[in-house]
Backbone as JSON Lines, residues from 0, in Angstrom:
{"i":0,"aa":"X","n":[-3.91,-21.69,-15.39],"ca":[-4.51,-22.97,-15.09],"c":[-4.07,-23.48,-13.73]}
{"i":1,"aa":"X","n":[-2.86,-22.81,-13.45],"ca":[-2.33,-23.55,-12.29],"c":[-2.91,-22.97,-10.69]}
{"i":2,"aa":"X","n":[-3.03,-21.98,-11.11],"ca":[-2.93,-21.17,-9.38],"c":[-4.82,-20.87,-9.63]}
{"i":3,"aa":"X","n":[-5.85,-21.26,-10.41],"ca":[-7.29,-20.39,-10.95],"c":[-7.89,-20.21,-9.54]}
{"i":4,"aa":"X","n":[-7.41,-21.98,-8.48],"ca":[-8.3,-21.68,-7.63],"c":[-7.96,-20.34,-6.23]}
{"i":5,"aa":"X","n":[-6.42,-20.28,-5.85],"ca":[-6.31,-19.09,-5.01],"c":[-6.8,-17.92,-5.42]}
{"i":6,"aa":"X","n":[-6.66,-17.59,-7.07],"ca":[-6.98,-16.12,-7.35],"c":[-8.5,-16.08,-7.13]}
{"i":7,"aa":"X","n":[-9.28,-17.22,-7.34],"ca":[-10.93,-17.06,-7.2],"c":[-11.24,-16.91,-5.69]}
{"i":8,"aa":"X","n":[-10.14,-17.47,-4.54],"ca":[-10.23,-17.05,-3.51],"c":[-10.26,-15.98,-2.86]}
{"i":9,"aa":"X","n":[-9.06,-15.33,-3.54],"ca":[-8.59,-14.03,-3.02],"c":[-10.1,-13.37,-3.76]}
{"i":10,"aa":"X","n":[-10.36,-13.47,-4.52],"ca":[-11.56,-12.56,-5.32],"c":[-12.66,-13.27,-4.42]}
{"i":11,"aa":"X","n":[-12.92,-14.09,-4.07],"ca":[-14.32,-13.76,-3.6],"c":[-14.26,-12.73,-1.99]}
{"i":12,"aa":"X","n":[-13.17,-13.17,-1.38],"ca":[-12.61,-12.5,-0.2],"c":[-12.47,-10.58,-0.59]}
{"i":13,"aa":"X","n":[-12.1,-10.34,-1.68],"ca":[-12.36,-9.17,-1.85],"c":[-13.44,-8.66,-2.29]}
{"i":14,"aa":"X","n":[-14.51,-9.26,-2.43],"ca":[-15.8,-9.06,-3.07],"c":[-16.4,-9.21,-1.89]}
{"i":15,"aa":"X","n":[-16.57,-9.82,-0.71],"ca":[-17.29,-9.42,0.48],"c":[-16.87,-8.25,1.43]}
{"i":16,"aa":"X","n":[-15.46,-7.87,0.33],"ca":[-14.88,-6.51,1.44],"c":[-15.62,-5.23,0.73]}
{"i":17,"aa":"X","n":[-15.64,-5.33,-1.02],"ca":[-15.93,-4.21,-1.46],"c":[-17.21,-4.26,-1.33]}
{"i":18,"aa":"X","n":[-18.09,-5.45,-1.84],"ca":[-19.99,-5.55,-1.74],"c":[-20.47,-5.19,-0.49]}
{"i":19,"aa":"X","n":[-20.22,-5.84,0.42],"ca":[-20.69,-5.59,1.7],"c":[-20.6,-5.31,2.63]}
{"i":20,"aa":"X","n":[-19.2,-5.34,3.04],"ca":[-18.52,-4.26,4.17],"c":[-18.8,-2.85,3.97]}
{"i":21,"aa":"X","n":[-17.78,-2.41,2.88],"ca":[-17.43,-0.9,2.64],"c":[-18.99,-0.39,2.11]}
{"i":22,"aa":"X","n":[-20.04,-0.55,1.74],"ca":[-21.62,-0.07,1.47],"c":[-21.64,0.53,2.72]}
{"i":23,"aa":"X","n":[-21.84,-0.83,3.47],"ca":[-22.26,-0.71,4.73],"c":[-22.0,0.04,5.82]}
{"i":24,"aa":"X","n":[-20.61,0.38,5.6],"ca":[-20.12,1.24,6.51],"c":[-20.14,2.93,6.06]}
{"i":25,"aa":"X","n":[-20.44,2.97,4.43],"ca":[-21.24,4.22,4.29],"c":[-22.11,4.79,4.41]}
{"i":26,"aa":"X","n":[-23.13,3.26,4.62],"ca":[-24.76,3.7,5.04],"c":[-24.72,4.28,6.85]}
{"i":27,"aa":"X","n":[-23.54,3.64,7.23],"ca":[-23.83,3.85,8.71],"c":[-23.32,5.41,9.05]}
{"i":28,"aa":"X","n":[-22.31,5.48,8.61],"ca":[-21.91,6.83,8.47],"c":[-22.43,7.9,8.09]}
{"i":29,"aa":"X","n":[-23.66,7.53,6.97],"ca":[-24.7,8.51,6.81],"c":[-25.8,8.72,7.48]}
{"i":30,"aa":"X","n":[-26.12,7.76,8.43],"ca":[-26.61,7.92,9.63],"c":[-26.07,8.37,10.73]}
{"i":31,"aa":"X","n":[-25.43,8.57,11.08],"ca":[-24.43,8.74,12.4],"c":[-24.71,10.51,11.88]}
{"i":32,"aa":"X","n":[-24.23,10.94,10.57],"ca":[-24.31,12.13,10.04],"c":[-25.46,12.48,10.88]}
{"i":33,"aa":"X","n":[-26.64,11.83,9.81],"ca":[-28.51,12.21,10.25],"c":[-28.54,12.22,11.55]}
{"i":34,"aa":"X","n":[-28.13,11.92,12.11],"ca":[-28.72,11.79,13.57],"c":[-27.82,12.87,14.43]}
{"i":35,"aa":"X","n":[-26.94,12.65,14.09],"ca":[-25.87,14.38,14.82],"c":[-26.4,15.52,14.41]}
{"i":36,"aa":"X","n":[-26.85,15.5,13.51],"ca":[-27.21,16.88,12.83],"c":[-28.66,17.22,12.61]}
{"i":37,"aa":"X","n":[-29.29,15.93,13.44],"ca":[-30.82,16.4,13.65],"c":[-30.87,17.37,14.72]}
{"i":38,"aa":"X","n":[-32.44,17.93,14.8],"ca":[-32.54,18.94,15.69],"c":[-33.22,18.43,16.66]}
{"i":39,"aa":"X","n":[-34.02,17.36,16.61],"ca":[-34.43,16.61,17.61],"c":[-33.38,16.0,18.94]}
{"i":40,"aa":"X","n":[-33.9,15.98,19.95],"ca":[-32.77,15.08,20.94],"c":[-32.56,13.96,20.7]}
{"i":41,"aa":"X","n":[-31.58,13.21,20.42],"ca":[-31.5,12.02,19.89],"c":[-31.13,11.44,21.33]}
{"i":42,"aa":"X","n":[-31.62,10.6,21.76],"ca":[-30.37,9.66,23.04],"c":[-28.93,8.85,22.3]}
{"i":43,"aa":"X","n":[-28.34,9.06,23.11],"ca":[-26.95,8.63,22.96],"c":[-26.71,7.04,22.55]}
{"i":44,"aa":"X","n":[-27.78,6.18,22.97],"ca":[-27.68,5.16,22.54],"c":[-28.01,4.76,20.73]}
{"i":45,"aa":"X","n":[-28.05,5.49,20.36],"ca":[-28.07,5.57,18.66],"c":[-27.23,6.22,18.02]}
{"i":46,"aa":"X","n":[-26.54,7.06,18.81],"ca":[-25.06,7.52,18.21],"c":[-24.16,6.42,18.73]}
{"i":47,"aa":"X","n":[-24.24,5.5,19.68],"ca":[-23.29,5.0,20.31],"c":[-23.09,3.46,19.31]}
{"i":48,"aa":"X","n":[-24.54,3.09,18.89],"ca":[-24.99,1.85,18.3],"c":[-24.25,2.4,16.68]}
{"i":49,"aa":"X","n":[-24.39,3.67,16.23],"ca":[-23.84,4.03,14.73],"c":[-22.43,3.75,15.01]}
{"i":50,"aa":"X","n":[-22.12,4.62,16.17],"ca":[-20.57,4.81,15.55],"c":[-19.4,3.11,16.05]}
{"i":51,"aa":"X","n":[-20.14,2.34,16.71],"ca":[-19.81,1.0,17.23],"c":[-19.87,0.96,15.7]}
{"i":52,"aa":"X","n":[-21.17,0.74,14.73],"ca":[-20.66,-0.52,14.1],"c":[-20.43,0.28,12.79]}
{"i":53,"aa":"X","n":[-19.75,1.6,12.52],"ca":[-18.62,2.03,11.66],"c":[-17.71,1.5,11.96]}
{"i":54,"aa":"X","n":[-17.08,1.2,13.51],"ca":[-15.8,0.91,13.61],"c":[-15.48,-0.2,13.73]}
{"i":55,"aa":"X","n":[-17.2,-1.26,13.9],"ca":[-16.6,-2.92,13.54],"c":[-16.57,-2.77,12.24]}
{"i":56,"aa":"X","n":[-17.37,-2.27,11.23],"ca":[-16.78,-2.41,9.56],"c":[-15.87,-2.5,8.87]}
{"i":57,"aa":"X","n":[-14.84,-1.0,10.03],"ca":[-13.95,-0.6,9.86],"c":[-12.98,-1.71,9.83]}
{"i":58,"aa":"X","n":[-12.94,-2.49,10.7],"ca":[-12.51,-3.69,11.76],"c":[-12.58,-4.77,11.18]}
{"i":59,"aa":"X","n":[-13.27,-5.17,10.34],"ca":[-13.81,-6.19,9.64],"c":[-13.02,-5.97,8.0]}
{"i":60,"aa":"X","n":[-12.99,-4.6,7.52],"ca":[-12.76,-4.77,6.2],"c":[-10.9,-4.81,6.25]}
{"i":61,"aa":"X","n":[-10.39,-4.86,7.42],"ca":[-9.14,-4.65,7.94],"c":[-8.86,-6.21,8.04]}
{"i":62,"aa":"X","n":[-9.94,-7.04,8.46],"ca":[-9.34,-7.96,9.01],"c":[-9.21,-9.01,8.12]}
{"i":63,"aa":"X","n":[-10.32,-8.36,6.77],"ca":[-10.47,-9.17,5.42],"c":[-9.03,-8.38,4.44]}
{"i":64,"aa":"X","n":[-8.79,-7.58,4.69],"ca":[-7.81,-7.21,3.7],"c":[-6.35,-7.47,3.88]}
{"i":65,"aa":"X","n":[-5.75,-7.54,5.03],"ca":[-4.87,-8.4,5.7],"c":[-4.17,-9.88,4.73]}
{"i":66,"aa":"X","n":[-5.27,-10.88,4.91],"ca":[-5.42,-12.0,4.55],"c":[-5.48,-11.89,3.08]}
{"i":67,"aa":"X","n":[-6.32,-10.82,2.27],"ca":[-6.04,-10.69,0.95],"c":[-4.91,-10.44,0.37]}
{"i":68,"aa":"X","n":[-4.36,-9.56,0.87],"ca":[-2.97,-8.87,0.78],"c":[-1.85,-9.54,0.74]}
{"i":69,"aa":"X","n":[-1.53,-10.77,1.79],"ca":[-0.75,-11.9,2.16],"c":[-0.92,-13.0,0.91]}
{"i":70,"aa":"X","n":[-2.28,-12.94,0.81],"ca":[-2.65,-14.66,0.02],"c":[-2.19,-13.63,-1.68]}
{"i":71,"aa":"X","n":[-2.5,-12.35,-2.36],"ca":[-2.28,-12.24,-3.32],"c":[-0.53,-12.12,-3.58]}
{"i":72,"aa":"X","n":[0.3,-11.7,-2.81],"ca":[1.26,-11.58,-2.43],"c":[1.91,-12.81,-2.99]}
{"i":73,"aa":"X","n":[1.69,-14.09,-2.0],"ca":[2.49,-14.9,-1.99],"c":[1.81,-15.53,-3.63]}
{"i":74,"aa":"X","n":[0.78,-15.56,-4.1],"ca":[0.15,-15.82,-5.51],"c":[1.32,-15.21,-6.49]}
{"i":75,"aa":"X","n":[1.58,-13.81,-5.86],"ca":[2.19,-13.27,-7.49],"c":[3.98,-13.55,-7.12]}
{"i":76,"aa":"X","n":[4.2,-14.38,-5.89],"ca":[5.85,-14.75,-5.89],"c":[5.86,-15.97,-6.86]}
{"i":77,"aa":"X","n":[4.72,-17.09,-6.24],"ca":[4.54,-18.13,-7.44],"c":[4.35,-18.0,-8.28]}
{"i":78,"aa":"X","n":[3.23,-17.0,-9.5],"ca":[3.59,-16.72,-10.77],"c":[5.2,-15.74,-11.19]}
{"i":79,"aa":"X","n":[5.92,-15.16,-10.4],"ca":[7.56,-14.81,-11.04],"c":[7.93,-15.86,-10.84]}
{"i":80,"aa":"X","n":[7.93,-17.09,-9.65],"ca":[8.91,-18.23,-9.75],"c":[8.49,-18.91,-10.75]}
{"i":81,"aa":"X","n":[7.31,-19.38,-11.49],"ca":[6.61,-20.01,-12.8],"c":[7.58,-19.46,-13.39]}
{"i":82,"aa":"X","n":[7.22,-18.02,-14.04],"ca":[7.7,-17.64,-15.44],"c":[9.54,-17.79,-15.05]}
{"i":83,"aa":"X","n":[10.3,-17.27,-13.99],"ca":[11.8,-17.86,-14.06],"c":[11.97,-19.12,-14.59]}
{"i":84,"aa":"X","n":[11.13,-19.8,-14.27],"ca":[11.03,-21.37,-14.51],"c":[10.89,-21.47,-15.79]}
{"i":85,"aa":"X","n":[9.89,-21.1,-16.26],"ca":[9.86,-21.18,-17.84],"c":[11.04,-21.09,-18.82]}
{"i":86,"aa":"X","n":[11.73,-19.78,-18.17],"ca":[12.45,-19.16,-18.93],"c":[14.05,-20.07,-18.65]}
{"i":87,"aa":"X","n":[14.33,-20.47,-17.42],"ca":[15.24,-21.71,-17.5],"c":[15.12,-22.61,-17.91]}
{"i":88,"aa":"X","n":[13.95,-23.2,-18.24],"ca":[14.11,-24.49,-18.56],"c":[13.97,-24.25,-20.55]}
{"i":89,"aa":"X","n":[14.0,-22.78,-20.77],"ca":[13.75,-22.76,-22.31],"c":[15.5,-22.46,-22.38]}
{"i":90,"aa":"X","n":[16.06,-21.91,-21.48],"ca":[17.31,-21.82,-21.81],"c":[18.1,-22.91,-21.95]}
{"i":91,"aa":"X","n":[17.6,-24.0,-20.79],"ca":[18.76,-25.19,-20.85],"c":[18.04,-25.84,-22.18]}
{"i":92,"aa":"X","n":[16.94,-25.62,-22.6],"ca":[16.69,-26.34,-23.75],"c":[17.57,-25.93,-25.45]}
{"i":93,"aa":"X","n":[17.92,-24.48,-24.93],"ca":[19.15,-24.13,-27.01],"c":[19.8,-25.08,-26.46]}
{"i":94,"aa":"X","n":[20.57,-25.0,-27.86],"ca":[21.06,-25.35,-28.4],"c":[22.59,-24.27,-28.0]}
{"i":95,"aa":"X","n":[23.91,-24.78,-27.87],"ca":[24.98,-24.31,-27.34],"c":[25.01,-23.06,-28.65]}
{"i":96,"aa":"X","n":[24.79,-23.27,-29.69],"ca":[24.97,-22.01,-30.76],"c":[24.15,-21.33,-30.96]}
{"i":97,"aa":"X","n":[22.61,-21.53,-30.36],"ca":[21.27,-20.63,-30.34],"c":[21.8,-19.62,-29.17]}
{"i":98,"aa":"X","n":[22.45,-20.08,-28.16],"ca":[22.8,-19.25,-27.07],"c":[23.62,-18.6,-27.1]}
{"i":99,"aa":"X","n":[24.71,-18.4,-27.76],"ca":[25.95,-17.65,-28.1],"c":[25.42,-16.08,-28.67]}
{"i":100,"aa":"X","n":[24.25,-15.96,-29.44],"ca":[23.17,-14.94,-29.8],"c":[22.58,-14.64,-29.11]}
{"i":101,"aa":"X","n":[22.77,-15.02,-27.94],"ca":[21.58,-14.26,-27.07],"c":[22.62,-13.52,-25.76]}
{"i":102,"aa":"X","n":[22.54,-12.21,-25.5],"ca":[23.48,-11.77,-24.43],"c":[22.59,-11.8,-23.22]}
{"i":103,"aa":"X","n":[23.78,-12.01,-21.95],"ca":[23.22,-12.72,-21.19],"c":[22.79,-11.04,-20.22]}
{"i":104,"aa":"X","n":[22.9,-10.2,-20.47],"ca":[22.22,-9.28,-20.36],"c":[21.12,-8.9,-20.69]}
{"i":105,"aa":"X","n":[20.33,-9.99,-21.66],"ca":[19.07,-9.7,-22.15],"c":[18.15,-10.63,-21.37]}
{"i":106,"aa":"X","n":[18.83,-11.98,-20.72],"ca":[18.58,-13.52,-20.61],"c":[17.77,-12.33,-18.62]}
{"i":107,"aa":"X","n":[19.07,-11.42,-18.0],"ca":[18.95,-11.15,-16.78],"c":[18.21,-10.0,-16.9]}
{"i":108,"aa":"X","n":[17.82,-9.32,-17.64],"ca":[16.52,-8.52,-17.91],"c":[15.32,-9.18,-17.93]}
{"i":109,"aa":"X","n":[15.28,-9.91,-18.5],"ca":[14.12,-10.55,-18.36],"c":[13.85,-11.8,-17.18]}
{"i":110,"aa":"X","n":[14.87,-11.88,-16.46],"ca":[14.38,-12.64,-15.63],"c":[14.3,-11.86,-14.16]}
{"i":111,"aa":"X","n":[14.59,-10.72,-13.95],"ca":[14.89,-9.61,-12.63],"c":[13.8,-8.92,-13.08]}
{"i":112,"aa":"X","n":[13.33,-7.84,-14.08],"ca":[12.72,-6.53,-14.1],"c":[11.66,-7.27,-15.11]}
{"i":113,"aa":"X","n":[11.44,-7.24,-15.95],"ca":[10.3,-8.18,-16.76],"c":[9.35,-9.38,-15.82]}
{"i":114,"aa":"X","n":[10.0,-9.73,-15.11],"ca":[9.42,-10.7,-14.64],"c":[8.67,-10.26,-12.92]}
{"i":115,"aa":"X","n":[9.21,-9.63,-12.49],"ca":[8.34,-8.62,-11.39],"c":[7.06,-8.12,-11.46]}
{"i":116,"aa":"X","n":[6.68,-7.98,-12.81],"ca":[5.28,-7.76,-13.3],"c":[4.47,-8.6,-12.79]}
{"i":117,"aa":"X","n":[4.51,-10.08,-12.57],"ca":[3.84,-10.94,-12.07],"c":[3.75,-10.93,-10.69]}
{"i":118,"aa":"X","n":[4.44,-10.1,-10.46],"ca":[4.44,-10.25,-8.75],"c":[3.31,-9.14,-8.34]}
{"i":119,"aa":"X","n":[2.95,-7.87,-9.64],"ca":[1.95,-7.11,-9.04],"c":[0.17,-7.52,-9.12]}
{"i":120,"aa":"X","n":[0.13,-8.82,-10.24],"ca":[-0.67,-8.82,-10.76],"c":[-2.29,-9.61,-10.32]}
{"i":121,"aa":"X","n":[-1.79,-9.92,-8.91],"ca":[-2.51,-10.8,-8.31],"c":[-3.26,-9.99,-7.47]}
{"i":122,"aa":"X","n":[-2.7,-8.55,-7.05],"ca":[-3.33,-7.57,-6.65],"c":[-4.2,-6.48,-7.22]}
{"i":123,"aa":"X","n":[-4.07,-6.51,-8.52],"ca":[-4.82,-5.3,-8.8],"c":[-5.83,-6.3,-9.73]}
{"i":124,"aa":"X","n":[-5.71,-7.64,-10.21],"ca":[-6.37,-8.41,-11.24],"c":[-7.76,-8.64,-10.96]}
{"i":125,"aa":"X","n":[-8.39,-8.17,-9.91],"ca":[-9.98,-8.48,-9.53],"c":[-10.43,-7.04,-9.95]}
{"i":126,"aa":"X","n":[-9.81,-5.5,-9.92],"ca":[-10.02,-4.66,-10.22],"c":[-10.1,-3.9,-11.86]}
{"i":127,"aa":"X","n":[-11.36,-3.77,-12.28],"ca":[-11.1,-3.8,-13.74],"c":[-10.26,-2.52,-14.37]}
């Protein structure tokens, strides 16, 4: 509930990298192919116009993934600092004899290696 609107960000930002960049730069590439490997003389200005705008695509899906990468990043430091949070404020909430049962080796497992999970999840979560 807390973070819905960055992750819909980062997702639409990766949805103009995968929909319409990366197509696009396969269609061009399959032209650039067709046209090298025709037998006709092609002029150079149509290999020059293909392979330009493979490498703005290229350029473009670089310059969108950057910014994805950063914004999901810092998303999944704020969901591990959430759940630490959770998990302190459920601790200061026992009871001094609920806690005596609990080793604090279990308390730092779960707040170091359990809780890192959230830090991957902002990255792969638009991908089904």
């Amino acid at each position: 509930r807390a973070f819905w609107f960055e992750g819909t960000v980062n997702g639409l930002i990766l949805m103009v990298n995968e929909v319409i960049v990366k197509p696009l730069q396969c269609v061009l590439i399959g032209r650039l192919i067709t046209v090298v490997s025709s037998v006709d003389n092609v002029g150079k200005h149509e290999l020059y116009m293909y392979g330009a705008g493979v490498a703005c695509c290229s350029l473009i899906a670089s310059s969108l993934m950057h910014p994805y990468m950063l914004a999901a990043h810092n998303l999944g430091l704020k969901l591990r600092i959430a759940c630490i949070s959770l998990v302190y404020r459920k601790i200061l909430r026992l009871k001094l004899s609920e806690i005596e049962g609990i080793s604090s080796g279990k308390i730092l497992t779960l707040v170091t290696n359990d809780s890192n999970r959230f830090y991957e999840i902002p990255i792969m979560m638009h991908y089904p």
